[in-house]
Amino acid sequence: MALVFDRPKSLTDKKFHYCPGCHHGIIHRLAAEALDELNIQQKTVVIASVGCSVLAYDYFDTDAVQAAHGRAPAVATGVKRASPESVVFTYQGDGDLASIGMAEIVHAAARSENITVIFVNNAVYGMTGGQMAPTSLMGQQTSTSPQGRSAESNGYPIRVCELLATLDGPSYLARVSVHDPKHVREAKKAILKAFQMQIQHQGFSLVEVVSTCPTNWHLTPVEALEWLEKKMLKQYPLGVFKKIEGVE
Amino acid sequence: MSLVLKKGNEVVGEAAIRSGCRCYFGYPITPQSELPEYLARRLPQVGGVFVQAESEIAAINMVYGAASTGVRVMTSSSSPGISLKQEGISYIAASQLPCVIVNIMRGGPGLGGIQASQSDYFQATKGGGHGDYRLIVLAPSSVQEIADLVKEGFQLADTYRNPVMILGDGILGQMMEPVDLGSGDVGELPDKPWAARGKKGRRSRNVINSLYLDSEKLEQLNLSLQKKYRLIAERETRAETYLTEDAQIVVAAYGMTARICKEAVDMVRKKGIRAGLFRPITLWPYPEKELRLAAQHSQAVLTVEMSAGQMVEDVRLSLNGEVPVEFYGRLGSMVPSAGEVFEEIQRISKKIGEVK
Ligand SMILES: Cc1ncc(C[n+]2csc(CCOP(=O)(O)OP(=O)(O)O)c2C)c(N)n1
Ligand code: SF4
């Protein structure tokens, strides 16, 4: 019998610890498929960040470095500069990347570090129990914005792709989502493209994946998909925000 | 041997290159900026990497990343910048990565001043970041010793897979002295089979990590760290003594202050007071045995620091009440003069005389 579906080589056989309906698992799989298809597993170093995906170093069948909260782009810079032949990617949440690690991501992008970033935007701090993130939507209730995010006390959500697109450094910036099969396919293409940019020495590439956290949104997995589509995508429109010319 | 006249900060950079260091990540801060400036010129000439990071936090995390790949790597800063690096240093120590961190101390607390100080001793030797970890801390007191200790620092870091701190002060960094930098032939660098650069056909994965959610495993990590620290403490203490054999009063001081104290010792010797100098070169591990030996016939130990009294705690712990310990310090970047130390030794000498 022909095998039509299997675990990508670049994932270990360790079972994901993610909650039902969480998108981290799908996004891991897409990244691992990209490593397989580009045949770069053997030279890849993943930089795991602090957040629900901290154990990424257990899931990717590659070498790995676990970084302090927000510092993955700086750690990736160190790995890549010291070992330019390695393929280096960070896997970061929105608290990690857009709050505590905002300086590191902006400067890695501005320096056009030849690394790839997978950025999972689920509009909350998942791991610590659903506190407000810099990406939480206006009016969104979280454990630290119980009355809903308000402009007066919390200000406005940050659109990372749009912000980084003002810089000259990035080679590729795209926002995708994995809430249905069509979007999963598009997300996969974007992730492939981002890694290709690195392989072709084009500099910094980032894919933002708009993603669910049913547990901390206090929704069922199905409701979470609806909320993502209706609310999240309005604030975070999908698309390619930067792509340098001449690379296919 | 060929001597060149060079500034302390630049010698740190050149000695690092001659130790096989090819990666430097840093952020400008007085009084050590000559060091990154020097390396920005020199590292590209030898095919190395120089990155001016966006902050000290980013710099230390770049060091963590580069060290994860097994290369020799260095960062430097001065006091406020070293404070910012502490989380990263704790990660590096926990992950057992070798690197060299240079602190050219300036006066604190807060933004403090830009002149020399020794008020980061606690931070360097007792663990400025979180958790039970240790840095190997080396304290040069001349430009030549900077060159020697930077080289030794890289070796110790590799031998023990542990971060090493070079703890200097602003005067040492700014001072020019003749120095023999050696050939720069470091031979083959040690193999690092644990380095994370991609599996390259390896069956197991190399993972650089300090997360242990299982408390028993975290205890195991800590126990193995402690075992390593005990080994370092047994093997790697270094100190210099000067005229301590017959000394009634031993002056204990490190770095620049030790040079001032040496002068004071010579001054009181001319007055017939038998004083000597004990200069720890490793601040951690503290050369306890060496100090006890140096002070075994003495009646008092005078600790002199450019701080409110930090190393004096280790002096007291080492001597454990066997010899009375006195302290003299100047604060906020004020440098004690040889004359002041001379007065202190004389005062103590009189006191000892009265007791007899
Ligand atoms: C310096 C530091 N501050 C705070 C924390 C606690 N902390 C752990 S995970 C996390 C939030 C992660 O949220 P996010 O990046 O959005 O990832 P998610 O869990 O949602 O995937 C925080 C604040 C930490 N580990 N280190
Ligand atoms: S808490 Fe949220 S982000 Fe974390 S695993 Fe559960 S669903 Fe996913």
XYZ file of C-alpha atoms and ligand atoms in Angstrom:
638
model
C 0.000 0.000 0.000
C 1.360 3.405 -0.905
C 2.097 5.692 2.003
C 0.351 8.993 1.325
C 0.738 10.769 4.635
C 3.522 10.516 7.193
C 5.381 12.533 9.767
C 7.925 14.835 8.106
C 11.513 13.669 8.621
C 12.285 16.965 10.305
C 9.888 16.278 13.180
C 10.800 13.927 16.022
C 8.286 11.315 17.157
C 7.655 13.256 20.364
C 3.935 13.933 20.904
C 2.951 17.616 20.816
C 1.773 18.970 24.160
C -0.438 21.617 22.525
C -4.131 22.054 23.447
C -6.864 20.777 21.131
C -7.498 23.267 18.333
C -4.156 25.033 18.835
C -2.394 25.954 15.629
C 1.174 25.546 16.918
C 1.125 21.883 15.831
C 0.085 22.664 12.255
C 2.690 25.391 11.996
C 5.434 23.056 13.300
C 4.442 20.557 10.664
C 4.567 23.115 7.854
C 8.009 24.296 8.933
C 9.239 20.690 9.126
C 7.824 19.915 5.669
C 9.668 22.918 4.301
C 12.954 21.695 5.827
C 12.342 18.266 4.245
C 11.450 19.615 0.825
C 14.406 21.979 0.717
C 16.629 19.177 1.998
C 18.104 21.346 4.747
C 17.240 19.359 7.871
C 20.863 18.321 8.377
C 22.128 21.887 8.494
C 19.281 23.570 10.306
C 19.414 25.060 13.787
C 16.047 26.040 15.277
C 15.949 28.757 17.902
C 13.120 28.000 20.323
C 11.679 30.966 22.192
C 9.815 31.396 25.477
C 6.109 30.728 25.174
C 3.909 27.714 24.525
C 6.330 26.641 21.799
C 9.341 26.617 24.134
C 9.663 22.855 23.648
C 10.107 23.286 19.892
C 13.625 21.974 20.492
C 12.028 18.614 21.340
C 9.814 18.558 18.245
C 12.094 19.542 15.383
C 14.561 16.820 14.464
C 17.351 19.340 14.054
C 19.981 20.937 16.237
C 18.436 23.545 18.493
C 19.134 26.433 20.826
C 16.588 27.581 23.377
C 16.567 31.384 23.737
C 15.563 33.716 26.570
C 12.195 35.492 26.292
C 12.267 37.782 23.253
C 15.927 37.210 22.396
C 15.620 34.544 19.721
C 16.563 36.923 16.860
C 19.755 37.921 18.710
C 20.585 34.276 19.441
C 19.897 33.432 15.789
C 22.224 36.278 14.786
C 24.992 34.767 16.901
C 24.463 31.276 15.467
C 24.260 32.453 11.875
C 27.243 34.806 12.041
C 29.392 32.142 13.694
C 28.141 29.365 11.408
C 26.982 30.942 8.121
C 26.562 27.567 6.432
C 23.787 26.649 8.895
C 20.139 27.390 8.127
C 18.799 29.229 11.160
C 15.199 29.926 12.040
C 13.426 31.258 15.105
C 9.956 30.211 16.168
C 8.360 32.928 18.300
C 5.029 33.922 19.793
C 3.575 37.428 19.772
C 4.429 38.218 23.383
C 7.953 37.036 22.734
C 8.458 38.814 19.436
C 6.282 41.930 19.588
C 6.568 42.865 23.260
C 9.700 41.911 25.185
C 11.636 41.134 22.002
C 10.597 44.078 19.843
C 14.098 45.569 19.781
C 15.711 42.282 18.753
C 13.283 41.574 15.913
C 13.415 45.109 14.511
C 17.202 45.185 14.554
C 17.641 41.685 13.142
C 15.341 42.780 10.309
C 17.131 46.111 9.873
C 20.522 44.368 9.732
C 19.002 42.000 7.213
C 20.344 39.065 9.202
C 20.143 36.070 6.924
C 17.710 34.177 9.155
C 14.083 33.100 8.939
C 11.430 33.895 11.532
C 8.196 31.983 12.060
C 6.017 34.320 14.065
C 2.871 32.911 15.658
C 0.337 35.624 16.400
C -2.476 34.339 18.626
C -3.371 37.694 20.229
C -2.602 36.498 23.773
C 0.167 35.260 26.035
C -0.670 31.578 25.842
C 1.813 29.966 28.149
C 1.337 32.236 31.132
C -2.442 31.954 31.049
C -3.971 34.323 28.540
C -2.740 37.768 29.500
C -3.011 40.672 27.088
C -0.452 40.684 24.279
C 0.687 43.644 22.181
C -1.380 42.008 19.433
C -4.603 41.633 21.437
C -7.542 43.173 19.600
C -9.399 46.295 20.708
C -12.059 45.247 23.177
C -10.553 41.778 23.605
C -10.996 40.429 27.109
C -7.917 38.795 28.567
C -6.885 38.021 32.128
C -5.046 41.359 32.326
C -7.627 43.321 30.336
C -10.758 41.921 31.984
C -12.885 44.862 30.808
C -11.568 44.439 27.296
C -8.562 46.130 25.709
C -9.133 49.856 25.697
C -7.284 52.595 23.898
C -7.032 54.697 27.090
C -5.254 52.157 29.214
C -3.727 49.718 26.745
C -3.227 51.524 23.477
C -3.489 49.764 20.128
C -2.433 46.419 18.683
C 0.823 46.180 16.733
C 0.914 44.939 13.127
C 4.355 43.400 12.878
C 4.557 42.766 9.120
C 3.459 46.306 8.286
C 5.902 47.717 10.830
C 8.859 45.697 9.521
C 7.900 46.487 5.931
C 9.041 50.085 6.530
C 12.617 48.765 6.785
C 15.018 48.159 3.921
C 16.458 45.028 5.526
C 13.812 42.328 5.086
C 13.776 40.223 1.917
C 10.378 38.672 2.503
C 7.490 39.452 4.868
C 4.186 37.611 4.652
C 1.150 37.126 6.842
C -0.693 33.840 6.487
C -3.165 31.761 8.439
C -3.885 28.050 8.808
C -7.615 28.094 9.585
C -8.652 26.034 6.524
C -6.918 23.762 3.985
C -6.637 26.466 1.339
C -4.892 28.794 3.763
C -2.696 25.963 5.030
C -1.424 25.473 1.477
C -0.730 29.176 1.120
C 1.018 29.255 4.489
C 3.222 26.391 3.373
C 4.222 28.264 0.238
C 5.113 31.341 2.257
C 7.231 29.336 4.689
C 9.044 27.669 1.790
C 9.666 31.053 0.216
C 11.042 32.424 3.483
C 13.558 29.583 3.794
C 14.486 29.918 0.127
C 15.337 33.560 0.755
C 17.799 32.480 3.432
C 19.310 29.719 1.301
C 19.814 32.253 -1.496
C 21.499 34.693 0.938
C 18.786 37.313 0.489
C 18.634 38.298 4.164
C 15.916 38.475 6.772
C 12.624 36.700 6.063
C 9.564 36.420 8.297
C 6.229 34.649 8.066
C 3.542 35.755 10.510
C 0.936 33.083 11.104
C -2.364 34.340 12.511
C -3.230 31.560 14.878
C -5.653 30.304 17.514
C -5.445 29.870 21.255
C -8.825 28.298 22.062
C -7.794 27.690 25.668
C -7.139 31.316 26.496
C -9.737 32.728 24.158
C -12.198 30.572 26.154
C -13.707 29.215 22.944
C -14.131 25.755 21.479
C -11.740 24.914 18.650
C -14.505 25.512 16.100
C -15.560 28.828 17.640
C -11.910 29.822 17.712
C -11.637 29.332 13.945
C -14.655 31.575 13.449
C -13.263 34.232 15.777
C -9.964 34.133 13.945
C -11.615 34.563 10.570
C -14.048 37.277 11.621
C -11.979 39.310 14.063
C -8.302 38.550 13.723
C -8.113 38.750 9.949
C -9.784 42.156 10.019
C -7.018 43.540 12.202
C -4.332 41.416 10.551
C -4.989 41.200 6.823
C -3.230 38.350 5.045
C -0.756 39.018 2.259
C 2.829 39.604 1.233
C 4.159 42.835 2.677
C 7.611 42.706 1.214
C 9.330 40.594 -1.371
C 12.570 41.593 -2.977
C 12.729 41.297 -6.732
C 14.514 38.742 -8.772
C 14.294 35.704 -6.523
C 12.213 32.753 -7.516
C 59.756 38.540 23.006
C 58.665 41.783 21.403
C 57.174 44.594 23.387
C 54.680 47.086 22.039
C 53.124 50.056 23.792
C 49.378 49.592 23.884
C 46.248 50.670 25.694
C 44.614 48.158 28.066
C 41.309 48.066 26.225
C 43.009 47.439 22.884
C 45.132 44.707 24.408
C 41.984 42.872 25.447
C 40.964 42.879 21.783
C 44.324 41.839 20.372
C 44.806 39.127 22.990
C 41.345 37.767 22.162
C 42.229 37.536 18.474
C 45.505 35.827 19.364
C 43.492 33.371 21.460
C 41.519 32.306 18.410
C 38.456 34.466 19.142
C 36.763 35.351 15.852
C 33.405 36.656 17.073
C 32.680 39.776 19.068
C 29.301 41.294 19.924
C 29.044 44.500 21.940
C 27.459 47.866 22.557
C 29.381 51.115 23.149
C 29.935 52.332 26.711
C 32.694 54.357 28.369
C 35.322 53.467 29.585
C 35.739 50.443 27.284
C 34.681 51.714 23.854
C 38.258 51.494 22.503
C 37.837 47.736 22.697
C 34.891 47.377 20.291
C 36.437 50.097 18.108
C 39.675 48.147 17.946
C 37.905 44.904 17.095
C 35.731 46.600 14.484
C 39.017 47.323 12.669
C 40.872 44.109 13.449
C 38.324 41.298 13.246
C 37.514 41.770 9.539
C 41.270 41.572 8.808
C 41.365 38.054 10.235
C 38.070 36.902 8.752
C 36.210 37.386 12.017
C 32.766 38.689 12.914
C 32.144 42.041 14.585
C 28.574 43.098 15.311
C 27.560 46.266 17.110
C 24.386 45.012 18.738
C 21.283 47.085 19.460
C 21.821 46.691 23.215
C 23.873 44.785 25.753
C 20.944 42.390 26.063
C 21.120 41.573 22.378
C 24.925 41.394 22.518
C 25.025 38.765 25.254
C 22.348 36.748 23.472
C 24.406 36.877 20.280
C 27.304 35.582 22.354
C 25.036 32.791 23.584
C 24.126 31.919 19.990
C 27.702 32.030 18.706
C 29.008 30.049 21.682
C 26.324 27.434 20.936
C 28.099 26.758 17.640
C 31.393 26.117 19.427
C 33.430 29.147 18.333
C 35.488 31.305 20.666
C 33.439 34.438 21.327
C 33.702 37.549 23.471
C 31.657 40.535 24.572
C 32.634 43.516 26.683
C 30.952 46.334 28.493
C 31.096 48.429 31.611
C 29.003 48.254 34.752
C 25.471 49.373 33.678
C 25.827 47.344 30.491
C 26.989 44.301 32.444
C 23.869 44.627 34.610
C 21.784 44.357 31.433
C 23.614 41.214 30.390
C 22.856 39.268 33.545
C 19.897 37.214 32.301
C 21.941 36.099 29.319
C 24.955 35.261 31.486
C 22.748 33.046 33.633
C 21.530 31.215 30.501
C 25.114 30.789 29.268
C 26.252 29.401 32.612
C 23.257 27.053 32.812
C 23.781 25.822 29.256
C 27.494 25.362 30.006
C 28.765 27.429 27.129
C 32.292 28.827 26.986
C 32.770 32.555 26.370
C 34.679 35.535 27.694
C 32.866 38.567 29.116
C 34.879 41.692 29.874
C 33.721 44.215 32.468
C 35.783 47.404 32.591
C 34.123 48.675 35.750
C 32.988 52.244 36.303
C 31.430 53.885 39.341
C 27.862 53.112 40.328
C 25.140 52.615 41.387
C 22.747 53.787 38.705
C 24.292 55.646 35.823
C 27.067 56.457 38.270
C 30.121 57.913 36.573
C 32.548 57.047 33.841
C 35.686 56.747 35.953
C 37.242 53.599 37.382
C 35.673 51.644 40.197
C 35.616 48.176 41.747
C 32.026 48.155 42.911
C 30.857 45.239 40.727
C 32.766 42.609 42.702
C 29.616 41.150 44.255
C 27.865 41.061 40.892
C 30.808 39.303 39.244
C 31.684 36.784 41.929
C 28.398 36.038 43.671
C 26.238 35.724 40.554
C 24.623 38.880 39.215
C 21.925 36.917 37.438
C 19.431 34.399 38.766
C 20.163 30.884 39.924
C 23.073 28.965 41.458
C 25.835 29.569 38.972
C 29.412 30.785 38.955
C 31.621 32.719 36.611
C 35.371 32.248 36.631
C 36.488 35.808 37.394
C 39.982 36.985 36.488
C 41.346 40.326 37.694
C 44.393 41.666 35.835
C 46.449 44.452 37.362
C 48.633 45.436 34.417
C 48.327 45.644 30.662
C 50.634 42.622 30.336
C 48.420 40.673 32.676
C 45.378 41.627 30.594
C 47.018 39.904 27.625
C 47.914 36.838 29.678
C 44.550 36.496 31.406
C 42.482 36.968 28.262
C 44.359 34.016 26.751
C 44.013 31.994 29.894
C 40.357 32.993 30.101
C 39.553 31.476 26.715
C 41.316 28.263 27.717
C 39.537 28.033 31.060
C 36.203 28.725 29.360
C 36.746 25.832 26.957
C 38.170 23.471 29.575
C 35.210 23.874 31.908
C 32.520 24.889 29.422
C 31.916 27.942 31.577
C 31.687 31.704 31.040
C 34.780 33.610 32.182
C 34.727 37.234 33.234
C 37.711 39.554 32.952
C 37.104 42.130 35.669
C 39.135 45.256 35.092
C 38.603 48.878 35.887
C 38.562 52.084 33.904
C 42.170 53.004 34.738
C 43.488 49.662 33.504
C 41.411 49.928 30.336
C 42.685 53.410 29.540
C 46.300 52.925 30.590
C 49.172 52.402 28.108
C 51.973 50.007 28.998
C 54.505 47.892 27.144
C 53.148 44.444 26.477
C 54.281 41.184 24.913
C 51.282 39.852 23.028
C 52.791 36.505 22.126
C 52.649 34.823 18.754
C 48.936 34.211 18.432
C 49.605 30.605 17.583
C 46.971 28.872 19.682
C 47.397 25.539 17.966
C 44.376 23.378 17.462
C 41.312 24.546 19.372
C 39.537 21.909 21.435
C 36.909 19.794 19.712
C 33.320 20.664 20.651
C 31.141 17.688 19.823
C 28.186 19.300 21.622
C 28.039 22.343 19.293
C 24.750 23.117 17.520
C 25.527 23.873 13.857
C 23.163 21.406 12.210
C 23.103 17.615 12.583
C 25.247 16.935 9.498
C 24.430 13.264 9.584
C 24.719 12.914 13.355
C 22.034 10.614 14.746
C 21.426 12.544 17.947
C 20.505 16.197 18.023
C 22.660 18.786 19.738
C 20.377 20.962 21.837
C 21.583 23.956 23.820
C 19.047 24.455 26.546
C 18.559 25.441 30.174
C 14.896 24.495 30.609
C 14.177 21.535 32.891
C 10.502 21.440 33.814
C 11.082 18.275 35.835
C 12.444 19.364 39.232
C 14.515 16.221 39.639
C 16.251 16.841 36.345
C 16.822 20.461 37.274
C 18.364 19.319 40.535
C 20.623 16.954 38.593
C 21.781 19.821 36.377
C 22.474 21.926 39.454
C 24.376 19.122 41.172
C 26.570 18.624 38.136
C 27.205 22.373 37.953
C 28.178 22.419 41.624
C 30.522 19.500 41.080
C 32.188 21.393 38.261
C 32.488 24.524 40.411
C 34.137 22.528 43.207
C 36.648 21.152 40.724
C 37.418 24.658 39.457
C 37.785 25.902 43.039
C 40.279 23.111 43.795
C 42.377 23.592 40.698
C 42.224 27.106 39.402
C 42.953 29.636 42.133
C 45.689 32.141 41.341
C 47.260 34.836 43.505
C 50.395 36.922 43.784
C 52.115 37.666 47.040
C 54.697 40.365 47.729
C 56.801 40.471 50.881
C 54.302 38.460 52.862
C 56.773 35.939 54.362
C 57.593 38.085 57.366
C 54.616 40.472 57.151
C 52.865 41.618 60.302
C 50.304 43.401 58.219
C 49.074 41.939 54.950
C 47.316 44.268 52.543
C 44.763 42.469 50.337
C 43.789 44.178 47.105
C 43.146 43.296 43.467
C 43.483 44.962 40.087
C 44.634 48.557 39.916
C 44.233 49.006 43.664
C 46.822 46.288 44.272
C 49.417 48.341 42.415
C 48.712 51.339 44.610
C 48.944 49.136 47.679
C 52.280 47.719 46.556
C 53.658 51.236 46.518
C 52.262 51.820 50.005
C 53.872 48.582 51.215
C 57.251 49.783 49.927
C 56.697 53.121 51.675
C 55.924 51.580 55.090
C 58.757 49.066 54.739
C 61.120 52.055 54.604
C 59.686 53.092 57.974
C 60.451 49.644 59.360
C 56.878 48.352 59.317
C 56.724 44.778 58.047
C 53.890 44.851 55.585
C 53.207 42.692 52.528
C 50.697 42.437 49.717
C 48.289 39.685 48.799
C 46.771 40.068 45.342
C 44.109 37.606 44.224
C 44.176 37.067 40.449
C 41.136 34.790 40.441
C 38.299 36.511 42.306
C 36.203 33.420 41.804
C 37.365 30.918 42.775
C 38.794 33.018 45.610
C 42.347 31.960 46.529
C 41.427 31.190 50.146
C 44.313 28.846 50.895
C 46.815 31.204 49.363
C 45.472 34.036 51.521
C 45.586 31.961 54.702
C 49.168 31.043 53.915
C 50.129 34.645 53.203
C 48.536 35.855 56.427
C 49.611 33.002 58.697
C 52.182 35.020 60.668
C 50.407 38.349 60.423
C 48.499 40.244 63.055
C 46.154 42.101 60.750
C 44.904 42.071 57.191
C 43.938 45.349 55.567
C 41.648 45.068 52.563
C 41.680 48.009 50.183
C 39.101 48.438 47.426
C 37.490 51.065 45.246
C 34.154 50.108 46.772
C 32.326 50.208 50.076
C 33.783 46.807 50.949
C 32.903 43.843 48.767
C 35.980 41.617 48.436
C 36.552 42.150 52.160
C 33.743 39.637 52.757
C 35.724 36.925 50.975
C 38.837 37.923 52.909
C 36.914 37.500 56.171
C 35.423 34.192 55.056
C 38.847 32.887 54.034
C 40.483 33.843 57.333
C 37.472 32.803 59.385
C 38.328 34.994 62.365
C 41.954 33.843 62.613
C 43.314 37.314 61.846
C 41.529 40.634 62.393
C 40.454 42.177 59.077
C 40.355 45.916 58.484
C 38.969 47.743 55.495
C 39.826 50.911 53.626
C 37.889 51.978 50.557
C 37.125 54.978 48.405
C 33.766 55.221 46.689
C 32.244 56.538 43.505
C 35.398 56.347 41.363
C 37.634 58.070 43.879
C 40.972 56.265 43.757
C 42.785 55.584 47.030
C 46.293 57.057 46.941
C 49.401 55.224 48.093
C 49.661 57.928 50.770
C 46.227 57.101 52.133
C 47.008 53.395 52.255
C 50.364 54.211 53.890
C 48.486 56.111 56.633
C 46.114 53.177 57.127
C 48.936 50.681 57.473
C 50.647 52.978 59.970
C 47.432 53.328 61.958
C 46.992 49.553 62.101
C 50.637 49.069 62.982
C 50.223 51.396 65.983
C 47.065 49.576 67.014
C 48.829 46.212 66.893
C 51.664 47.704 68.931
C 49.206 48.878 71.605
C 47.537 45.477 71.833
C 50.842 43.737 72.485
C 12.143 37.461 31.109
C 10.874 36.680 31.183
N 9.717 37.323 31.452
C 8.558 36.644 31.521
C 8.533 35.295 31.332
C 7.225 34.553 31.461
N 6.617 34.142 30.208
C 6.734 32.893 29.751
S 5.902 32.619 28.329
C 5.337 34.217 28.287
C 4.413 34.699 27.228
C 4.549 34.031 25.924
O 3.557 34.451 25.082
P 3.685 34.407 23.515
O 5.019 34.850 23.100
O 2.555 35.166 22.973
O 3.611 32.852 23.141
P 2.411 31.825 23.291
O 2.591 31.208 24.633
O 1.134 32.576 23.144
O 2.649 30.842 22.183
C 5.818 34.926 29.385
C 5.470 36.331 29.665
C 9.778 34.651 31.069
N 9.877 33.328 30.907
N 10.911 35.356 30.993
S -2.425 27.766 25.635
Fe -3.033 28.490 23.639
S -1.131 28.732 22.463
Fe -0.696 27.457 24.263
S -0.907 25.357 23.560
Fe -2.858 25.942 24.446
S -4.024 26.742 22.725
Fe -1.900 26.661 22.077
